[in-house]
Short mmCIF file of C-alpha atoms in Angstrom, two decimals:
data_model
loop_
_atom_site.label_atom_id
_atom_site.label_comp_id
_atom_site.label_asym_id
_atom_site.label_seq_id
_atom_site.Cartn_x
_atom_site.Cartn_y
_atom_site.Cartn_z
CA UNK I 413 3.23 -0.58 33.93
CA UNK I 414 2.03 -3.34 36.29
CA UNK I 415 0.72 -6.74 34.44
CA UNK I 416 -2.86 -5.79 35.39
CA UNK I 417 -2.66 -3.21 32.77
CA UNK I 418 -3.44 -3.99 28.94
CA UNK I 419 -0.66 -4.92 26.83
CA UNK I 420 -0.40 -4.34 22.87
CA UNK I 421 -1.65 -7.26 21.14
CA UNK I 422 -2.61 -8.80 23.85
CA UNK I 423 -6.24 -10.38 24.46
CA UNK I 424 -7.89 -7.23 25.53
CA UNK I 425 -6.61 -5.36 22.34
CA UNK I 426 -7.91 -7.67 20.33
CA UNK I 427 -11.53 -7.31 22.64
CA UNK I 428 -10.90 -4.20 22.05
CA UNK I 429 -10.58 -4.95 17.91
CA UNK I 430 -13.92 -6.40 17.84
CA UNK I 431 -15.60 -3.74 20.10
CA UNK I 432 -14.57 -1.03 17.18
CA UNK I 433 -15.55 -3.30 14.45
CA UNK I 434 -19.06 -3.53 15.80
CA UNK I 435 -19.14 0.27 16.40
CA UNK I 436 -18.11 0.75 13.11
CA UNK I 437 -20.58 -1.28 11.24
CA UNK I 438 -23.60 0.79 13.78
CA UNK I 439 -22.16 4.06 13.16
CA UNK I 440 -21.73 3.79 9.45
CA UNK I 441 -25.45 3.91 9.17
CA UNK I 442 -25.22 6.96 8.23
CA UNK I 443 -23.12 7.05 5.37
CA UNK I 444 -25.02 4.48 3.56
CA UNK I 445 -28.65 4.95 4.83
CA UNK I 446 -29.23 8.18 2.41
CA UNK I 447 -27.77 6.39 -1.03
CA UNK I 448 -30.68 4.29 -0.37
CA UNK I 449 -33.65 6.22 0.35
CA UNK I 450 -32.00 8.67 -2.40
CA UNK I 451 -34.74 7.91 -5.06
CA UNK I 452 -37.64 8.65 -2.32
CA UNK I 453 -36.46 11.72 -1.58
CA UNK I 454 -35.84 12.47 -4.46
CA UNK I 455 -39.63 11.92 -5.08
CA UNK I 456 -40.89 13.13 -2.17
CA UNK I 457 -39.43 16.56 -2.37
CA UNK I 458 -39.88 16.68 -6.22
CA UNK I 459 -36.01 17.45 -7.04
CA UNK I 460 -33.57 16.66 -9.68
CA UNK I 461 -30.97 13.80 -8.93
CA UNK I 462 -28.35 15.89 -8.46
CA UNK I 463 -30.50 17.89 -5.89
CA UNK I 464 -31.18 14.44 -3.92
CA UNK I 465 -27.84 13.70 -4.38
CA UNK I 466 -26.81 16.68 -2.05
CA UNK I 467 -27.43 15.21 1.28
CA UNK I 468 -25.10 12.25 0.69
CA UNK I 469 -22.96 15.35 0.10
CA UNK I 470 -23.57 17.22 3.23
CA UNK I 471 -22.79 14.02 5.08
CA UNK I 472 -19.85 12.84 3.80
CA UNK I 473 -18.17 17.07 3.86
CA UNK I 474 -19.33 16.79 7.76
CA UNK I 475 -18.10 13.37 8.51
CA UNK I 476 -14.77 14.52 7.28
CA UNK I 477 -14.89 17.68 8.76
CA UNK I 478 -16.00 15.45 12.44
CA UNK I 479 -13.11 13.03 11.69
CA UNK I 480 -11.05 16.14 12.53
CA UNK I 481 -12.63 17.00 15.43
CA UNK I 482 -13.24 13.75 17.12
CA UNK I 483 -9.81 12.98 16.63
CA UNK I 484 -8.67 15.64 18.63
CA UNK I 485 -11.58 14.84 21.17
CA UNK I 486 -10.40 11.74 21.43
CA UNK I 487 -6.38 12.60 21.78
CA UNK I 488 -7.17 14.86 24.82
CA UNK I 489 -10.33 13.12 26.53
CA UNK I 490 -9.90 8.88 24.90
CA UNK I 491 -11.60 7.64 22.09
CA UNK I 492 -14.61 6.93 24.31
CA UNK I 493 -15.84 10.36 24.67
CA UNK I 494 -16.48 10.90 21.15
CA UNK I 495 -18.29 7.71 20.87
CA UNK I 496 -20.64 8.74 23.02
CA UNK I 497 -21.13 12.07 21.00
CA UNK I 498 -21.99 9.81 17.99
CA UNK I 499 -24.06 7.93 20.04
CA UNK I 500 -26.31 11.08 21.06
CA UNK I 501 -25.53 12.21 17.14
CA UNK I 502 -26.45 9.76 14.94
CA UNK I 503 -29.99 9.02 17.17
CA UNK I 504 -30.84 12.89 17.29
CA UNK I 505 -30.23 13.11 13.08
CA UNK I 506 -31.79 10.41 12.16
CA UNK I 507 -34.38 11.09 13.97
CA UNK I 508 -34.76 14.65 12.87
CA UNK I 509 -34.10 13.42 9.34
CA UNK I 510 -37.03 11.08 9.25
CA UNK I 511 -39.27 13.91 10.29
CA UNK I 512 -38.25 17.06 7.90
CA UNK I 513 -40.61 18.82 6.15
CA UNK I 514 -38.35 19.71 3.39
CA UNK I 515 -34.79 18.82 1.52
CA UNK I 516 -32.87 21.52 3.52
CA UNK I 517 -34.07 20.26 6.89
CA UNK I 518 -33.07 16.84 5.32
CA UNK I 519 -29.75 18.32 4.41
CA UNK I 520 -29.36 19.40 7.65
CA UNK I 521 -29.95 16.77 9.75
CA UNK I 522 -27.60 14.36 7.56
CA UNK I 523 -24.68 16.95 7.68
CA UNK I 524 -24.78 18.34 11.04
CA UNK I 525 -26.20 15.55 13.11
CA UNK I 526 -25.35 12.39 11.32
CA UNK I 527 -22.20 13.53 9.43
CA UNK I 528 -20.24 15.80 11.50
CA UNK I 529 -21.72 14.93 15.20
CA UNK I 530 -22.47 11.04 14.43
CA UNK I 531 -20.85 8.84 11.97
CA UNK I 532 -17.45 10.46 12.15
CA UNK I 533 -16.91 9.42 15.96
CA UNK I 534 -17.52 5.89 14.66
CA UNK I 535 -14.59 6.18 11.81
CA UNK I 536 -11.16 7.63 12.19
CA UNK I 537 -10.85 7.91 15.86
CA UNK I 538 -11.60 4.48 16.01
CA UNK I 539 -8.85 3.62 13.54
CA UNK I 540 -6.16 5.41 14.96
CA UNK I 541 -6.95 4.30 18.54
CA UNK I 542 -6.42 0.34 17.06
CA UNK I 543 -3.13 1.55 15.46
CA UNK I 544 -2.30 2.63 19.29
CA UNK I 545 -2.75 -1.20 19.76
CA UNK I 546 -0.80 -3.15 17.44
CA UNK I 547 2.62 -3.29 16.26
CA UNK I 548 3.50 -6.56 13.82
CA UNK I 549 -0.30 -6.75 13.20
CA UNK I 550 -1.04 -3.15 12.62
CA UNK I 551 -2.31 -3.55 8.75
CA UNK I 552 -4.45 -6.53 9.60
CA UNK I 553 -5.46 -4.46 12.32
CA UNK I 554 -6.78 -1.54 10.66
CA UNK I 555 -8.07 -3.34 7.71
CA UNK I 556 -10.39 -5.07 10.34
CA UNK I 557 -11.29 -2.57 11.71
CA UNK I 558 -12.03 -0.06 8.36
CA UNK I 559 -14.15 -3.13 7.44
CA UNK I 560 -16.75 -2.37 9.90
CA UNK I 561 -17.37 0.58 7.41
CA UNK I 562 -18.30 -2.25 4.82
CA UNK I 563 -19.88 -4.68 6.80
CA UNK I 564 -22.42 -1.57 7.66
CA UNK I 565 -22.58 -1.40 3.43
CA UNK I 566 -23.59 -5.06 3.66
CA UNK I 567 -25.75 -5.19 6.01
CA UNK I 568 -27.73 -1.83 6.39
CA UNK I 569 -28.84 -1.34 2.84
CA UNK I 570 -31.08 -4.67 2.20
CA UNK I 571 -32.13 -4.50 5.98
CA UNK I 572 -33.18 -0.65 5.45
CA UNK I 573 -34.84 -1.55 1.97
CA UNK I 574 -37.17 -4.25 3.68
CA UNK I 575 -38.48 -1.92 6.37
CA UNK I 576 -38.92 1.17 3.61
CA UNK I 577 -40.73 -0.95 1.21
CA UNK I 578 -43.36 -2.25 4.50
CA UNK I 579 -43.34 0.91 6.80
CA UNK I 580 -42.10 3.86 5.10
CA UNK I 581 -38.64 5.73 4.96
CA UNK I 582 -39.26 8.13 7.60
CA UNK I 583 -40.56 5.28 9.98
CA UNK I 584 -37.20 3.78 8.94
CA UNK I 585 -35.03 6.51 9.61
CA UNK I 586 -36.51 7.07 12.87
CA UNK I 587 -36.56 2.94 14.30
CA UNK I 588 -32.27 3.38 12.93
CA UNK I 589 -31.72 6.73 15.25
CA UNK I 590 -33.21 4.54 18.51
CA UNK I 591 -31.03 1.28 17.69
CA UNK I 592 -28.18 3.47 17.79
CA UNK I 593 -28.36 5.08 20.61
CA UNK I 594 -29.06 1.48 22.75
CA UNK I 595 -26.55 -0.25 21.09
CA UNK I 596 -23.76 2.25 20.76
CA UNK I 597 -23.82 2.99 24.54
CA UNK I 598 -23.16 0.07 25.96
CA UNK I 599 -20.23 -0.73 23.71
CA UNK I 600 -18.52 2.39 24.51
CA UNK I 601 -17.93 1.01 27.55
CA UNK I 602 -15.35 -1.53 26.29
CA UNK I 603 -12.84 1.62 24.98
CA UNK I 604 -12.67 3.05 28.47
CA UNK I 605 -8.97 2.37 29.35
CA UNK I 606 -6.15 4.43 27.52
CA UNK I 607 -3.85 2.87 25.16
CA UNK I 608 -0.16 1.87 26.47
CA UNK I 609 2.13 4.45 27.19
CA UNK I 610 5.06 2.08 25.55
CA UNK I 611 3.13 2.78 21.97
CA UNK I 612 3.32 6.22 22.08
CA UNK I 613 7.23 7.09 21.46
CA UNK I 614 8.90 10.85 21.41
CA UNK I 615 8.84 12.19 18.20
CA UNK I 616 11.29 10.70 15.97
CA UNK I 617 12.14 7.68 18.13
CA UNK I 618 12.82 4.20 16.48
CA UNK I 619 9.70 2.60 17.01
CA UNK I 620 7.95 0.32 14.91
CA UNK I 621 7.42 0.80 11.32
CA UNK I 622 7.68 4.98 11.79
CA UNK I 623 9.57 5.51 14.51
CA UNK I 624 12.00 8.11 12.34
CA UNK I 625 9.80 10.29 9.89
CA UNK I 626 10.85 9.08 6.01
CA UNK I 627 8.73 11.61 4.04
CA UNK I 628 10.34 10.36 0.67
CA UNK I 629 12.35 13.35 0.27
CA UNK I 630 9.40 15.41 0.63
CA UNK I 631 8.82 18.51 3.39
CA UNK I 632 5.51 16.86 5.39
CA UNK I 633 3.10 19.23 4.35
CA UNK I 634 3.98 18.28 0.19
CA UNK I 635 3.77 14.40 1.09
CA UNK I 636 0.37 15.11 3.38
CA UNK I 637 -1.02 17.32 0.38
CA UNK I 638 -0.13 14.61 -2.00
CA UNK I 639 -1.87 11.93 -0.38
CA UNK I 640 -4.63 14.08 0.42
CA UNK I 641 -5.11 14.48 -3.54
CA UNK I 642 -4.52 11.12 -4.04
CA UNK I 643 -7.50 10.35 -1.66
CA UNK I 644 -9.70 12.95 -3.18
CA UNK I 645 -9.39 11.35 -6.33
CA UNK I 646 -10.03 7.39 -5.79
CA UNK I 647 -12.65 8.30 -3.77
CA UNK I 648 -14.50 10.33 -6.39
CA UNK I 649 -14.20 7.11 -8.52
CA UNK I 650 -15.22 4.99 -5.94
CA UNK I 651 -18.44 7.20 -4.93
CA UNK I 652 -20.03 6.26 -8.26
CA UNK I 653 -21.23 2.69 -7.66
CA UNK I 654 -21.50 2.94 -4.18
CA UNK I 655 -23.99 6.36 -4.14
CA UNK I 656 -25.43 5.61 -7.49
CA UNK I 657 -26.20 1.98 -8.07
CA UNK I 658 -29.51 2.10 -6.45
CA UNK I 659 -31.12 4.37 -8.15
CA UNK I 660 -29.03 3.36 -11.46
CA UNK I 661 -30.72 -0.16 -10.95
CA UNK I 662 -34.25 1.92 -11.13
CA UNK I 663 -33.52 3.90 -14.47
CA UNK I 664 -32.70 0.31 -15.88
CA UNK I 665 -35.91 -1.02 -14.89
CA UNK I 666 -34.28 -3.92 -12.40
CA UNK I 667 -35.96 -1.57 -8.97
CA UNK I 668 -34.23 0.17 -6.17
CA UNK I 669 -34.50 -3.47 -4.43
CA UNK I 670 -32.02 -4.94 -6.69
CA UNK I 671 -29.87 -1.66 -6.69
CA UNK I 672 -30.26 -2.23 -2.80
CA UNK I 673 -28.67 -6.20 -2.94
CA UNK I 674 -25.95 -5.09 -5.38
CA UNK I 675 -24.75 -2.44 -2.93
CA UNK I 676 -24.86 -4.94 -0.36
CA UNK I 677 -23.00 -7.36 -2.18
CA UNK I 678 -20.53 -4.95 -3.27
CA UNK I 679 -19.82 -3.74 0.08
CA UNK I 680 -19.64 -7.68 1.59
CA UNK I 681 -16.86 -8.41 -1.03
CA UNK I 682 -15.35 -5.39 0.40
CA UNK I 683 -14.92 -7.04 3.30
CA UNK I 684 -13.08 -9.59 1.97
CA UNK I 685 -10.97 -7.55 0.09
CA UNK I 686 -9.96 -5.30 3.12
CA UNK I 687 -8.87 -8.16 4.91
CA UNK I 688 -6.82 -9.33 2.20
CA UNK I 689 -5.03 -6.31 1.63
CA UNK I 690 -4.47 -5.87 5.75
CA UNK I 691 -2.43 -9.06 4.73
CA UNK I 692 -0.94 -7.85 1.78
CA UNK I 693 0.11 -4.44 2.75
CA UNK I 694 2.16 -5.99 6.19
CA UNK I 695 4.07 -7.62 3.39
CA UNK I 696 4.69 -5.07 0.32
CA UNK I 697 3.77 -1.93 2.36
CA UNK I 698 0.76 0.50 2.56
CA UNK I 699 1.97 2.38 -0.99
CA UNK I 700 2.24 -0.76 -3.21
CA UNK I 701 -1.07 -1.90 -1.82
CA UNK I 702 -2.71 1.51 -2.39
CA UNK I 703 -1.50 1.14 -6.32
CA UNK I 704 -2.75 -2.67 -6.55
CA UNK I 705 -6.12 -1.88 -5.64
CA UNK I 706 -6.17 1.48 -7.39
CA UNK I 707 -5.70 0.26 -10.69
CA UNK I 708 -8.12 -3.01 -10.11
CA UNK I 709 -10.93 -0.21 -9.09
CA UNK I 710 -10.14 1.39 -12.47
CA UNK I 711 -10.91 -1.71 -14.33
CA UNK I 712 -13.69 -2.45 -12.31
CA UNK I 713 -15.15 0.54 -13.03
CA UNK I 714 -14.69 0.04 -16.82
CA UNK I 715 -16.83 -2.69 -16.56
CA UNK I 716 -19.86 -1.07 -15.60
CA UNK I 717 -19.45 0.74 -19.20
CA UNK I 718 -20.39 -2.53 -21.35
CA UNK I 719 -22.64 -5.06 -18.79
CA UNK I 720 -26.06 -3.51 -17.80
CA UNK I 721 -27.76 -6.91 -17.71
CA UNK I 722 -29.09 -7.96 -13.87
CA UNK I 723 -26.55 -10.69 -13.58
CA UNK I 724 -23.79 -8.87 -15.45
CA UNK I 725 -24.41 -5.90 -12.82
CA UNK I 726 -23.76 -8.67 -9.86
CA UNK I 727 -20.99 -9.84 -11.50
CA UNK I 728 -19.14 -6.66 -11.57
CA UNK I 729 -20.64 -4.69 -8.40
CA UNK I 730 -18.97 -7.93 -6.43
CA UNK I 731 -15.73 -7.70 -8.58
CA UNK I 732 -15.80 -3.81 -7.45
CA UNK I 733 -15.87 -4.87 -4.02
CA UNK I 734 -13.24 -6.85 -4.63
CA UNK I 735 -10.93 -4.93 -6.16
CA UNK I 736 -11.45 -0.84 -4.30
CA UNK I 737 -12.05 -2.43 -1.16
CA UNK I 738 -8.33 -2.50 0.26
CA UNK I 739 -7.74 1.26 -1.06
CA UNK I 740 -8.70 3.33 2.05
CA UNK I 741 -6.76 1.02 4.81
CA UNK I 742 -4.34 1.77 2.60
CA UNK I 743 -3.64 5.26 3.63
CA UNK I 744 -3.91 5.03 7.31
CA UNK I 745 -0.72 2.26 7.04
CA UNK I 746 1.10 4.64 4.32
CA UNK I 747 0.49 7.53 7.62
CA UNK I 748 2.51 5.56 10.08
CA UNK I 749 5.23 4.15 7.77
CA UNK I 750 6.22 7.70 6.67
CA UNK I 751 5.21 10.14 9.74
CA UNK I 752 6.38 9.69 13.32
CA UNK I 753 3.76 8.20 15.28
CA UNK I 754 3.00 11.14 17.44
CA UNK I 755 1.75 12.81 14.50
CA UNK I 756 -0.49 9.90 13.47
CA UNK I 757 -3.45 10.22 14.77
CA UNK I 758 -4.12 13.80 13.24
CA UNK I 759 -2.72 12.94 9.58
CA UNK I 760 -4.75 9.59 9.39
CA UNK I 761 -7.92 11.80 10.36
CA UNK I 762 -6.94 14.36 7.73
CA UNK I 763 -5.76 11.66 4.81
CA UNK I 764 -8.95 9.78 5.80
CA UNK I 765 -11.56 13.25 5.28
CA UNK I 766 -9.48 13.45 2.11
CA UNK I 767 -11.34 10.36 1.24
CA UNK I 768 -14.16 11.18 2.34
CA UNK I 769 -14.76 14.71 0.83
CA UNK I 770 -13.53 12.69 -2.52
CA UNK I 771 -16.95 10.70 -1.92
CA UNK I 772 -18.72 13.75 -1.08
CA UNK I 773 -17.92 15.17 -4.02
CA UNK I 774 -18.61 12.09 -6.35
CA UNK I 775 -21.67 11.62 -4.85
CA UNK I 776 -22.68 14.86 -5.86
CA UNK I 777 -20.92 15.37 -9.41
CA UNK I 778 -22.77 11.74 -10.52
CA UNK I 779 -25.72 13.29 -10.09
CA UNK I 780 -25.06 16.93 -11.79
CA UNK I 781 -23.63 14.68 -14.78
CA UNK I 782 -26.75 12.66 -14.65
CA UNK I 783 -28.90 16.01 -14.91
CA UNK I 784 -26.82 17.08 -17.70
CA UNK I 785 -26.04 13.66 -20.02
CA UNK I 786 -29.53 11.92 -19.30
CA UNK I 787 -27.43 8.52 -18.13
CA UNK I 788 -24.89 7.34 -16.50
CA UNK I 789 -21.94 6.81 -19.25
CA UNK I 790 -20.90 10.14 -18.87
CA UNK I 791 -20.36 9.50 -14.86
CA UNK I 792 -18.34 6.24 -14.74
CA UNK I 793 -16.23 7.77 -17.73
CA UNK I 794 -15.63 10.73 -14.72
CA UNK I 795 -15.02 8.02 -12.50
CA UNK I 796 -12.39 6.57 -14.20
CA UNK I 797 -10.48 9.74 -14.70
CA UNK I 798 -10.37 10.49 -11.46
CA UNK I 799 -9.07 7.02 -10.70
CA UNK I 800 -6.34 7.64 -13.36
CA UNK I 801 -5.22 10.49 -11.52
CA UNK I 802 -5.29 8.65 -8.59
CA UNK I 803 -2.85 5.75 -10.10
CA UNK I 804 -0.28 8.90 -11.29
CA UNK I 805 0.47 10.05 -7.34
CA UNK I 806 1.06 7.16 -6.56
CA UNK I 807 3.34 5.83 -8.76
CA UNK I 808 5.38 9.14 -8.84
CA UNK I 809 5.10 8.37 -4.18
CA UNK I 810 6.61 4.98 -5.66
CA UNK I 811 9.15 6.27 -8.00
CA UNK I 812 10.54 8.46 -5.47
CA UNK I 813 10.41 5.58 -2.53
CA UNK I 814 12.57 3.17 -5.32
CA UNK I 815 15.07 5.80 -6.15
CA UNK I 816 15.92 6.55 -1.75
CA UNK I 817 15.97 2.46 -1.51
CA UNK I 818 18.61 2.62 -4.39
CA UNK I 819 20.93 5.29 -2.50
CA UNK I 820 20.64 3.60 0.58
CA UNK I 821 21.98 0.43 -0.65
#
C-alpha cells in the first residue's frame, strides 16, 4: 500500500465518519417520517390505528429485508453503489407516497421504495463499512455513526410537523423525496475509495478484537439466532414510544405537535446516549453494554405507566432516550468480538434487520392492542415483556461468556 492510500484511523476515515453520519441522519427520513404523519393518514384514509400503523410496518420489514441486500451490494460493488440506490429510492417513494390515492399505494411506496430500496442503503452498509475503518476506536466508531439514525429522530420530526401543519403532508412528503436526492448525491462521492486491504484478515486470523471466532461455546448459527431474538425483542419494546408517542400525545389532548417535540427530544438524548455507550462498550464490551441499556429501557418504559402529565411525558421520553439509546450499537460490536471479521459485514446486516423487524412488529402490535384495549396501558405493559425477554438472552450470552473466562484462567 503506498502512503497516498487511506490508512485506518487516519484523517480520511474519520472524513469518511462524518460523511456516513450525515447520510445517515438524510436517509433515516424514512423511518421516522410515517410515525408522524401516522394520525393524518390515519384520517385521511378513514382506518383504525392499527391499520395506519401498517406502513411503519411495511417499512421497517423492507428496510431489514434491504439491509440484506445492500450489504451484499456493497461487499461486491463498495458501499457507494448502494447509496446511490437510496438516493434514487428514498426520492422516488416519497414522492410516490405523498401522491397515493389510497393506504395500499401508501403501503407500498413506504415498503418498497423507502424501506427496502431507500433507507436501508443509508443504515447497515454504512455501519459495517466504518467498522472496515477503525480498530481501537471501533465502538466509538459505530456508535457515531448509528447516531445519525437518531439525529434524523431529532431533527426530522419537528421540522416535518412545521411544514404539515402550513402546507400539507403530501406537499411534505414530496419537498423530503427532492432534498434527498440533491443532498444524498453529492455525499456519495466521499465513500468512493475501498477500505484497506490490511483490515480485512483471512478467516480466523488474529486481528483485532475478532480475529479468532469465540462463539461462547455456541455453533454460529445458535449464537446468530440468539442475538437475532434478542434484537427482535428490545426492539419491540423500544418501537412503542418511538412509533406511538405522537399520536399518544393526541388521545391525551396535548396535539400531535407536542407528540412531535417529545419524539424529537427522545431521539436527541439518544444521541447522547449512543455516544456514551460507544465509550462504554470499548471498555466492558458490546454484551455488558447491551444488558446496561436493556434493563434502563425497561425502567424507562415503566415510567410511561404512571406520568401522563405534559412535563412528566418530557421528563421520561428524554430519560428513554437516555437509557435505549446505546442498545442497537450494541450488537454490531457484540458481531465482531465473537465472529471473524470476514463474516461481519453479513451478520451485522442480519443482527441489525433483527432489530429492525422487532420495530416493525411493535409498531404494528401497539396499534392492534390499541384497537383492542381502547389505550395505551395494555401496549407499554407488551413493551416491557418483550424487554424482559430481551434482558434473559443476554444474561444467559453473559453467563456462558463468565463461565469460558473462568476455564481459561
Amino acid at each position: 500500500m503506498s502512503a497516498a492510500e487511506p490508512q485506518v484511523e487516519s484523517r480520511y476515515a474519520w472524513g469518511r465518519l462524518a460523511a456516513a453520519l450525515a447520510l445517515m441522519a438524510i436517509g433515516g427520513s424514512g423511518m421516522y417520517a410515517v410515525t408522524v404523519v401516522l394520525p393524518r393518514v390515519q384520517a385521511e384514509f378513514a382506518v383504525g390505528r392499527s391499520d395506519a400503523s401498517l406502513p411503519y410496518t411495511f417499512t421497517m420489514i423492507g428496510f431489514g429485508l434491504g439491509g440484506i441486500l445492500m450489504g451484499r451490494l456493497s461487499d461486491r460493488y463498495g458501499v457507494m453503489a448502494p447509496v446511490l440506490i437510496g438516493a434514487l429510492g428514498l426520492s422516488a417513494g416519497f414522492v410516490a407516497a405523498g401522491s397515493a390515492g389510497s393506504l395500499w399505494q401508501f403501503n407500498l411506496a413506504q415498503g418498497l421504495l423507502i424501506g427496502l430500496l431507500g433507507t436501508s442503503a443509508t443504515f447497515a452498509p454504512l455501519v459495517a463499512d466504518i467498522s472496515l475503518w477503525f480498530t481501537r476506536r471501533r465502538g466509538i466508531a459505530i456508535a457515531i455513526c448509528i447516531s445519525g439514525n437518531y439525529l434524523a429522530g431529532a431533527i426530522w420530526p419537528p421540522l416535518m410537523q412545521h411544514f404539515i401543519d402550513s402546507a400539507g403532508w403530501r406537499q411534505t412528503y414530496i419537498g423530503i423525496g427532492v432534498f434527498c436526492l440533491a443532498a444524498i448525491l453529492p455525499l456519495a462521492l466521499a465513500l468512493r475509495r475501498r477500505p484497506p486491504l490490511p483490515v480485512l484478515p483471512a478467516a480466523g486470523s488474529a486481528s483485532g478484537i475478532a480475529g479468532a471466532a469465540d462463539t461462547l461455546g455456541l455453533s454460529p448459527g445458535t449464537l446468530q439466532a440468539l442475538l437475532c431474538a434478542a434484537g427482535v425483542a428490545c426492539c419491540v419494546a423500544m418501537s412503542m414510544p418511538q412509533v406511538h408517542i405522537v399520536a399518544y400525545c393526541g388521545d391525551l389532548g396535548y396535539g400531535p405537535a407536542r407528540g412531535a417535540e417529545m419524539l424529537s427530544l427522545m431521539l436527541g438524548c439518544g444521541i447522547v446516549s449512543r455516544l456514551a455507550s460507544g465509550w462504554i462498550s470499548d471498555h466492558i464490551g458490546g454484551l455488558r453494554t447491551l444488558l446496561l441499556g436493556s434493563t434502563l429501557q425497561a425502567l424507562a418504559l415503566m415510567l410511561f405507566l404512571p406520568f401522563k402529565g405534559l412535563a412528566s411525558l418530557y421528563l421520561v421520553s428524554a430519560l428513554f432516550g437516555l437509557f435505549q439509546g446505546g442498545i442497537v450499537p450494541s450488537y454490531a460490536l457484540i458481531v465482531r468480538e465473537h465472529f471473524t471479521p470476514r463474516e461481519a459485514g453479513a451478520r451485522v446486516g442480519t443482527v441489525l434487520m433483527a432489530t429492525l423487524f422487532g420495530m416493525a412488529l411493535g409498531g404494528w402490535m401497539s396499534g392492534a392492542i390499541f384497537d383492542l384495549s381502547g389505550s395505551y396501558r395494555a401496549a407499554f405493559a407488551n413493551g416491557i415483556a418483550w424487554n424482559l425477554l430481551n434482558i434473559g438472552i443476554v444474561i444467559a450470552l453473559l453467563l456462558r461468556l463468565s463461565r469460558r473466562a473462568r476455564i481459561r484462567h
